[in-house]
């Protein structure tokens, strides 16, 4: 769970940087996009954020988290397909190649801020 603390501190720094550049006085909401196979727990991210944001213009801000699907791409035929998380099968359904690469599903980014 400790990596959530450092990531949450980064979220706060990014949000404060953008908000102060835009001369905002309060951050009310932060929208995050997190890949569905990252191991971040939404509840802990909010808890850590509540802790690290105390005394800043982001104190009390709600984190809105959307999960991005895990997708693979085949090196042989370039097909893009969803990763089946129940089996973790990475074989291309189009050409059956096992030469595939994860292209999404581990992202972590600040999408937008709501400020006053």
mmCIF file of N, CA and C in Angstrom, residues 2-12 40 45 108:
data_model
loop_
_atom_site.group_PDB
_atom_site.id
_atom_site.type_symbol
_atom_site.label_atom_id
_atom_site.label_comp_id
_atom_site.label_asym_id
_atom_site.label_seq_id
_atom_site.Cartn_x
_atom_site.Cartn_y
_atom_site.Cartn_z
ATOM 1 N N UNK A 2 2.132 1.147 0.327
ATOM 2 C CA UNK A 2 2.943 2.358 0.429
ATOM 3 C C UNK A 2 3.185 3.022 -0.922
ATOM 4 N N UNK A 3 3.168 2.255 -2.028
ATOM 5 C CA UNK A 3 3.361 2.920 -3.318
ATOM 6 C C UNK A 3 2.176 3.822 -3.636
ATOM 7 N N UNK A 4 0.991 3.521 -3.050
ATOM 8 C CA UNK A 4 -0.154 4.414 -3.236
ATOM 9 C C UNK A 4 0.119 5.780 -2.609
ATOM 10 N N UNK A 5 0.856 5.798 -1.493
ATOM 11 C CA UNK A 5 1.166 7.066 -0.840
ATOM 12 C C UNK A 5 2.028 7.940 -1.744
ATOM 13 N N UNK A 6 3.082 7.376 -2.337
ATOM 14 C CA UNK A 6 3.945 8.190 -3.192
ATOM 15 C C UNK A 6 3.217 8.626 -4.465
ATOM 16 N N UNK A 7 2.405 7.752 -5.026
ATOM 17 C CA UNK A 7 1.626 8.126 -6.214
ATOM 18 C C UNK A 7 0.627 9.221 -5.861
ATOM 19 N N UNK A 8 0.016 9.108 -4.686
ATOM 20 C CA UNK A 8 -0.965 10.100 -4.254
ATOM 21 C C UNK A 8 -0.296 11.455 -4.035
ATOM 22 N N UNK A 9 0.920 11.462 -3.526
ATOM 23 C CA UNK A 9 1.655 12.720 -3.383
ATOM 24 C C UNK A 9 1.925 13.341 -4.752
ATOM 25 N N UNK A 10 2.204 12.510 -5.746
ATOM 26 C CA UNK A 10 2.414 13.006 -7.114
ATOM 27 C C UNK A 10 1.132 13.607 -7.680
ATOM 28 N N UNK A 11 0.002 12.950 -7.431
ATOM 29 C CA UNK A 11 -1.291 13.480 -7.878
ATOM 30 C C UNK A 11 -1.503 14.869 -7.290
ATOM 31 N N UNK A 12 -1.231 15.000 -5.993
ATOM 32 C CA UNK A 12 -1.406 16.285 -5.324
ATOM 33 C C UNK A 12 -0.505 17.346 -5.945
ATOM 34 N N UNK A 40 -3.639 -0.507 -7.892
ATOM 35 C CA UNK A 40 -4.024 0.576 -6.993
ATOM 36 C C UNK A 40 -5.457 0.381 -6.515
ATOM 37 N N UNK A 45 -6.326 5.145 -2.258
ATOM 38 C CA UNK A 45 -5.847 6.353 -2.930
ATOM 39 C C UNK A 45 -6.565 7.568 -2.354
ATOM 40 N N UNK A 108 -1.794 5.555 -15.378
ATOM 41 C CA UNK A 108 -2.181 6.296 -14.183
ATOM 42 C C UNK A 108 -1.991 7.760 -14.532
#
